[in-house]
mmCIF file of C-alpha atoms in Angstrom:
data_model
loop_
_atom_site.group_PDB
_atom_site.id
_atom_site.type_symbol
_atom_site.label_atom_id
_atom_site.label_comp_id
_atom_site.label_asym_id
_atom_site.label_seq_id
_atom_site.Cartn_x
_atom_site.Cartn_y
_atom_site.Cartn_z
ATOM 1 C CA MET A 1 -0.048 0.025 -0.187
ATOM 2 C CA ASP A 2 1.176 3.503 -0.856
ATOM 3 C CA SER A 3 0.529 5.132 1.799
ATOM 4 C CA LYS A 4 2.731 8.523 1.236
ATOM 5 C CA ARG A 5 0.063 8.941 -1.118
ATOM 6 C CA VAL A 6 -3.090 8.188 0.455
ATOM 7 C CA ALA A 7 -1.641 10.529 3.270
ATOM 8 C CA LYS A 8 -1.501 13.100 0.848
ATOM 9 C CA GLU A 9 -5.243 12.799 -0.282
ATOM 10 C CA THR A 10 -6.620 12.579 2.527
ATOM 11 C CA ALA A 11 -5.401 15.254 3.952
ATOM 12 C CA GLN A 12 -6.071 17.988 0.686
ATOM 13 C CA THR A 13 -9.397 15.496 2.015
ATOM 14 C CA LEU A 14 -9.897 17.188 4.851
ATOM 15 C CA SER A 15 -8.694 20.606 3.638
ATOM 16 C CA SER A 16 -11.755 20.397 1.587
ATOM 17 C CA TYR A 17 -13.541 19.441 4.095
ATOM 18 C CA LEU A 18 -12.164 22.575 6.409
ATOM 19 C CA THR A 19 -12.750 25.129 4.036
ATOM 20 C CA TYR A 20 -16.056 23.936 3.541
ATOM 21 C CA ARG A 21 -17.107 23.792 7.494
ATOM 22 C CA ALA A 22 -15.762 27.421 6.915
ATOM 23 C CA VAL A 23 -17.846 28.464 4.105
ATOM 24 C CA ARG A 24 -21.050 27.479 6.878
ATOM 25 C CA LEU A 25 -19.627 29.662 9.144
ATOM 26 C CA VAL A 26 -19.522 32.004 7.515
ATOM 27 C CA ILE A 27 -23.090 31.895 6.368
ATOM 28 C CA SER A 28 -24.017 31.685 9.964
ATOM 29 C CA GLN A 29 -21.581 34.596 11.499
ATOM 30 C CA LEU A 30 -23.797 36.634 7.774
ATOM 31 C CA SER A 31 -27.424 35.514 8.366
ATOM 32 C CA GLU A 32 -26.743 37.133 12.600
ATOM 33 C CA THR A 33 -25.265 40.530 10.732
ATOM 34 C CA ASN A 34 -26.256 40.328 6.602
ATOM 35 C CA PRO A 35 -28.207 38.612 5.365
ATOM 36 C CA PRO A 36 -27.711 39.787 2.199
ATOM 37 C CA GLN A 37 -24.353 38.722 1.612
ATOM 38 C CA ALA A 38 -25.336 35.784 3.562
ATOM 39 C CA TYR A 39 -27.676 34.732 1.199
ATOM 40 C CA LYS A 40 -25.471 36.380 -2.193
ATOM 41 C CA LEU A 41 -22.251 33.864 -0.279
ATOM 42 C CA SER A 42 -24.963 30.359 -0.238
ATOM 43 C CA GLN A 43 -26.327 31.124 -3.298
ATOM 44 C CA ILE A 44 -22.571 30.832 -4.827
ATOM 45 C CA SER A 45 -21.653 27.978 -2.432
ATOM 46 C CA THR A 46 -24.721 26.189 -2.905
ATOM 47 C CA GLU A 47 -23.023 23.386 -4.704
ATOM 48 C CA THR A 48 -20.944 20.486 -2.605
ATOM 49 C CA ILE A 49 -17.099 22.005 -1.887
ATOM 50 C CA GLN A 50 -16.460 18.628 -3.419
ATOM 51 C CA ASP A 51 -12.439 20.888 -4.219
ATOM 52 C CA GLY A 52 -11.801 23.324 -1.542
ATOM 53 C CA GLU A 53 -9.147 25.128 -3.828
ATOM 54 C CA ALA A 54 -11.252 25.774 -7.114
ATOM 55 C CA TYR A 55 -14.364 27.143 -5.449
ATOM 56 C CA LEU A 56 -11.900 29.210 -3.313
ATOM 57 C CA GLN A 57 -10.636 30.657 -6.709
ATOM 58 C CA HIS A 58 -14.365 30.793 -7.929
ATOM 59 C CA LEU A 59 -14.700 32.857 -5.290
ATOM 60 C CA MET A 60 -12.060 34.932 -5.609
ATOM 61 C CA GLY A 61 -13.206 35.809 -8.856
ATOM 62 C CA GLN A 62 -16.426 36.589 -7.966
ATOM 63 C CA ASP A 63 -15.896 38.151 -4.137
ATOM 64 C CA PRO A 64 -11.739 38.102 -3.072
ATOM 65 C CA GLU A 65 -12.979 40.059 -0.062
ATOM 66 C CA MET A 66 -15.346 36.546 1.096
ATOM 67 C CA ALA A 67 -13.029 34.436 -0.797
ATOM 68 C CA PHE A 68 -9.748 35.819 2.036
ATOM 69 C CA ARG A 69 -12.644 35.409 4.644
ATOM 70 C CA ILE A 70 -13.144 31.547 3.873
ATOM 71 C CA MET A 71 -9.614 31.854 4.017
ATOM 72 C CA THR A 72 -8.337 32.915 7.269
ATOM 73 C CA VAL A 73 -11.685 30.779 9.732
ATOM 74 C CA ARG A 74 -10.266 27.816 7.679
ATOM 75 C CA GLN A 75 -6.677 27.993 8.738
ATOM 76 C CA HIS A 76 -8.156 28.836 12.499
ATOM 77 C CA LEU A 77 -10.608 26.417 12.485
ATOM 78 C CA ALA A 78 -7.193 24.338 11.521
ATOM 79 C CA GLU A 79 -5.148 25.236 14.053
ATOM 80 C CA GLU A 80 -8.543 25.143 16.057
ATOM 81 C CA ILE A 81 -8.655 21.726 15.724
ATOM 82 C CA CYS A 82 -5.862 19.391 13.818
ATOM 83 C CA ASP A 83 -4.032 19.016 15.984
ATOM 84 C CA TYR A 84 -6.583 16.808 18.060
ATOM 85 C CA LEU A 85 -8.192 14.749 15.053
ATOM 86 C CA PRO A 86 -5.343 11.795 15.514
ATOM 87 C CA GLU A 87 -6.502 10.526 18.357
ATOM 88 C CA MET A 88 -9.478 10.693 17.968
ATOM 89 C CA VAL A 89 -10.252 9.208 14.818
ATOM 90 C CA LYS A 90 -7.949 6.691 15.610
ATOM 91 C CA SER A 91 -9.904 5.359 19.408
ATOM 92 C CA GLN A 92 -13.307 6.293 17.343
ATOM 93 C CA ILE A 93 -12.667 3.010 14.460
ATOM 94 C CA GLN A 94 -11.614 1.668 17.251
ATOM 95 C CA GLN A 95 -14.794 1.491 19.078
ATOM 96 C CA THR A 96 -16.989 1.081 15.989
ATOM 97 C CA ASN A 97 -14.750 -1.735 14.993
ATOM 98 C CA MET A 98 -15.417 -3.053 18.462
ATOM 99 C CA GLU A 99 -18.575 -2.414 18.448
ATOM 100 C CA HIS A 100 -19.603 -3.629 14.872
ATOM 101 C CA ARG A 101 -18.178 -7.013 15.935
ATOM 102 C CA ARG A 102 -20.431 -6.898 19.602
ATOM 103 C CA GLN A 103 -23.278 -6.831 18.111
ATOM 104 C CA HIS A 104 -22.947 -9.324 15.398
ATOM 105 C CA LEU A 105 -21.469 -12.476 18.236
ATOM 106 C CA GLU A 106 -24.508 -10.000 19.535
ATOM 107 C CA ARG A 107 -26.599 -12.211 16.222
ATOM 108 C CA LEU A 108 -25.302 -14.474 16.494
ATOM 109 C CA THR A 109 -26.080 -15.264 19.725
ATOM 110 C CA GLN A 110 -29.342 -14.670 18.968
ATOM 111 C CA LEU A 111 -29.830 -16.653 16.431
ATOM 112 C CA THR A 112 -27.891 -20.068 17.990
ATOM 113 C CA VAL A 113 -31.216 -19.620 20.935
ATOM 114 C CA SER A 114 -33.296 -18.340 18.519
ATOM 115 C CA ASP A 115 -35.274 -21.683 18.791
ATOM 116 C CA PRO A 116 -34.129 -22.916 22.481
ATOM 117 C CA VAL A 117 -35.374 -26.098 24.276
ATOM 118 C CA PRO A 118 -38.653 -25.210 26.979
ATOM 119 C CA PRO A 119 -36.668 -25.825 30.612
ATOM 120 C CA GLU A 120 -37.632 -29.189 31.567
ATOM 121 C CA PRO A 121 -40.691 -28.806 35.045
ATOM 122 C CA PRO A 122 -38.163 -29.112 37.485
ATOM 123 C CA ASN A 123 -38.397 -32.082 39.238
ATOM 124 C CA ASP A 124 -40.135 -32.445 42.665
ATOM 125 C CA MET B 1 -18.160 29.324 17.645
ATOM 126 C CA ASP B 2 -18.295 25.265 18.928
ATOM 127 C CA SER B 3 -15.174 23.785 18.803
ATOM 128 C CA LYS B 4 -15.454 20.670 20.068
ATOM 129 C CA ARG B 5 -18.644 20.178 17.882
ATOM 130 C CA VAL B 6 -16.620 20.723 14.459
ATOM 131 C CA ALA B 7 -13.822 18.228 15.855
ATOM 132 C CA LYS B 8 -15.797 15.908 16.333
ATOM 133 C CA GLU B 9 -17.919 16.066 13.352
ATOM 134 C CA THR B 10 -14.056 16.315 11.448
ATOM 135 C CA ALA B 11 -12.832 13.151 12.882
ATOM 136 C CA GLN B 12 -16.232 11.781 11.731
ATOM 137 C CA THR B 13 -15.960 12.980 8.103
ATOM 138 C CA LEU B 14 -12.212 11.497 8.280
ATOM 139 C CA SER B 15 -13.486 7.974 9.910
ATOM 140 C CA SER B 16 -15.878 7.443 7.104
ATOM 141 C CA TYR B 17 -13.251 8.367 4.654
ATOM 142 C CA LEU B 18 -10.531 6.270 5.460
ATOM 143 C CA THR B 19 -13.540 3.395 5.912
ATOM 144 C CA TYR B 20 -14.431 4.390 2.254
ATOM 145 C CA ARG B 21 -10.355 4.357 1.890
ATOM 146 C CA ALA B 22 -9.683 0.366 3.208
ATOM 147 C CA VAL B 23 -13.185 -0.297 0.915
ATOM 148 C CA ARG B 24 -11.019 0.432 -1.891
ATOM 149 C CA LEU B 25 -8.072 -0.778 -0.885
ATOM 150 C CA VAL B 26 -9.581 -3.766 -0.054
ATOM 151 C CA ILE B 27 -10.989 -4.052 -3.703
ATOM 152 C CA SER B 28 -7.871 -3.751 -4.855
ATOM 153 C CA GLN B 29 -5.798 -6.161 -2.871
ATOM 154 C CA LEU B 30 -9.272 -8.642 -4.635
ATOM 155 C CA SER B 31 -9.678 -8.009 -8.083
ATOM 156 C CA GLU B 32 -5.694 -10.025 -8.077
ATOM 157 C CA THR B 33 -6.501 -12.237 -5.948
ATOM 158 C CA ASN B 34 -10.441 -13.479 -6.140
ATOM 159 C CA PRO B 35 -12.205 -11.016 -8.348
ATOM 160 C CA PRO B 36 -15.562 -12.467 -8.271
ATOM 161 C CA GLN B 37 -15.564 -11.256 -4.235
ATOM 162 C CA ALA B 38 -13.805 -7.965 -5.950
ATOM 163 C CA TYR B 39 -16.820 -7.575 -8.412
ATOM 164 C CA LYS B 40 -19.250 -8.340 -5.457
ATOM 165 C CA LEU B 41 -17.545 -5.925 -3.264
ATOM 166 C CA SER B 42 -17.843 -3.075 -5.155
ATOM 167 C CA GLN B 43 -21.442 -3.889 -6.599
ATOM 168 C CA ILE B 44 -22.172 -3.897 -2.848
ATOM 169 C CA SER B 45 -20.829 -0.081 -2.702
ATOM 170 C CA THR B 46 -22.179 1.503 -5.230
ATOM 171 C CA GLU B 47 -23.829 4.245 -3.619
ATOM 172 C CA THR B 48 -20.366 6.293 -1.830
ATOM 173 C CA ILE B 49 -20.252 5.730 1.882
ATOM 174 C CA GLN B 50 -21.345 8.488 2.862
ATOM 175 C CA ASP B 51 -21.580 7.181 6.931
ATOM 176 C CA GLY B 52 -18.952 4.949 7.160
ATOM 177 C CA GLU B 53 -19.877 2.514 10.070
ATOM 178 C CA ALA B 54 -24.486 2.428 8.135
ATOM 179 C CA TYR B 55 -21.472 0.969 5.322
ATOM 180 C CA LEU B 56 -20.301 -1.299 8.129
ATOM 181 C CA GLN B 57 -23.212 -2.365 9.394
ATOM 182 C CA HIS B 58 -25.574 -3.464 6.060
ATOM 183 C CA LEU B 59 -22.353 -4.697 5.122
ATOM 184 C CA MET B 60 -22.420 -7.392 8.614
ATOM 185 C CA GLY B 61 -25.769 -8.571 7.661
ATOM 186 C CA GLN B 62 -24.337 -9.174 3.824
ATOM 187 C CA ASP B 63 -20.853 -10.555 4.082
ATOM 188 C CA PRO B 64 -18.988 -10.577 7.854
ATOM 189 C CA GLU B 65 -15.865 -11.547 6.857
ATOM 190 C CA MET B 66 -15.463 -8.625 4.466
ATOM 191 C CA ALA B 67 -16.354 -6.885 6.504
ATOM 192 C CA PHE B 68 -14.195 -7.849 9.519
ATOM 193 C CA ARG B 69 -10.907 -7.268 6.295
ATOM 194 C CA ILE B 70 -13.045 -3.697 6.020
ATOM 195 C CA MET B 71 -12.840 -2.855 9.610
ATOM 196 C CA THR B 72 -8.700 -4.772 10.034
ATOM 197 C CA VAL B 73 -7.674 -2.518 6.981
ATOM 198 C CA ARG B 74 -9.468 0.920 7.947
ATOM 199 C CA GLN B 75 -8.258 0.893 11.515
ATOM 200 C CA HIS B 76 -4.189 -0.106 9.824
ATOM 201 C CA LEU B 77 -4.635 2.934 7.313
ATOM 202 C CA ALA B 78 -5.680 5.061 10.317
ATOM 203 C CA GLU B 79 -2.467 4.380 12.379
ATOM 204 C CA GLU B 80 -0.710 4.799 9.399
ATOM 205 C CA ILE B 81 -1.469 7.777 8.582
ATOM 206 C CA CYS B 82 -3.735 9.992 11.434
ATOM 207 C CA ASP B 83 -0.178 11.017 12.866
ATOM 208 C CA TYR B 84 1.044 12.747 9.747
ATOM 209 C CA LEU B 85 -1.954 14.641 9.432
ATOM 210 C CA PRO B 86 -2.146 18.062 11.148
ATOM 211 C CA GLU B 87 1.332 19.256 9.726
ATOM 212 C CA MET B 88 0.586 17.926 6.733
ATOM 213 C CA VAL B 89 -3.752 20.066 6.611
ATOM 214 C CA LYS B 90 -1.755 22.569 8.580
ATOM 215 C CA SER B 91 0.720 23.736 5.810
ATOM 216 C CA GLN B 92 -0.828 23.089 3.294
ATOM 217 C CA ILE B 93 -4.055 25.165 4.158
ATOM 218 C CA GLN B 94 -1.612 28.070 4.341
ATOM 219 C CA GLN B 95 0.529 27.216 1.126
ATOM 220 C CA THR B 96 -2.755 27.294 -0.881
ATOM 221 C CA ASN B 97 -3.563 31.042 0.980
ATOM 222 C CA MET B 98 -0.821 31.864 0.466
ATOM 223 C CA GLU B 99 -0.917 31.034 -3.061
ATOM 224 C CA HIS B 100 -4.688 32.918 -3.727
ATOM 225 C CA ARG B 101 -3.457 35.743 -2.574
ATOM 226 C CA ARG B 102 -0.372 35.805 -4.456
ATOM 227 C CA GLN B 103 -2.629 34.039 -7.572
ATOM 228 C CA HIS B 104 -4.721 37.135 -6.739
ATOM 229 C CA LEU B 105 -2.327 40.250 -6.552
ATOM 230 C CA GLU B 106 -0.770 39.336 -9.945
ATOM 231 C CA ARG B 107 -4.096 39.825 -11.264
ATOM 232 C CA LEU B 108 -4.401 42.823 -9.592
ATOM 233 C CA THR B 109 -1.558 44.012 -10.525
ATOM 234 C CA GLN B 110 -1.903 43.026 -14.807
ATOM 235 C CA LEU B 111 -4.959 45.062 -14.973
ATOM 236 C CA THR B 112 -3.378 47.885 -13.392
ATOM 237 C CA VAL B 113 -0.447 47.417 -16.360
ATOM 238 C CA SER B 114 -2.100 46.959 -19.355
ATOM 239 C CA ASP B 115 -2.127 49.379 -20.615
ATOM 240 C CA PRO B 116 1.417 50.801 -19.544
ATOM 241 C CA VAL B 117 2.844 54.191 -20.812
ATOM 242 C CA PRO B 118 5.344 53.333 -23.081
ATOM 243 C CA PRO B 119 8.743 53.816 -21.299
ATOM 244 C CA GLU B 120 10.803 57.230 -22.565
ATOM 245 C CA PRO B 121 13.246 56.659 -25.285
ATOM 246 C CA PRO B 122 17.280 57.413 -23.913
ATOM 247 C CA ASN B 123 18.155 60.779 -22.861
ATOM 248 C CA ASP B 124 22.014 60.691 -25.043
#
């Protein structure tokens, strides 16, 4: 497995996701302070932001100030949360893996005991 | 901003993305060793894996062994690459932000000098 390539593509995906979160954050801030601008930004951002860089490049042509604001917010987001992600993701995968295994075992056990032999009446 | 919530949702997104990468990896391994199984798995996984846990739960009902294999691969992937992601994402966002700013400045400068005054002929 080419871990380096997977790491690089995962980092790109994460960076695009943070761009998307930054856009959502800015839209929610603007909806309080400047609803028409919030509406304008959400109109520009209707399509899912699959590629954060292509999105920003497009926005830069339409509204550079807005693009700068989103760039600042995504950088802030990255600095705020990135360091916590490795532990969170690793433990989440570990826990959910365990949970899937547990559920599977439970299902197997239920299948085995689904048609149980009725207990013998007590001898007295 | 509720950073904790953003961090949690980002970790979930990342975990689903690693599940998707694990599925792709297993399909590519199987296409070498067991093409009919590779085909079967890719048929089960046609829809994008937006929610890794729901996907695994569904797969567990259809083919538990395959689900176990994907769970093992995604855990391995997480352990292999997660620790590198914070630095990669932060520096990537920093660099691409700089690049967007540079391009914007360049465009502004080109607009300003698009109709330049021709240089004066040298006095001799």
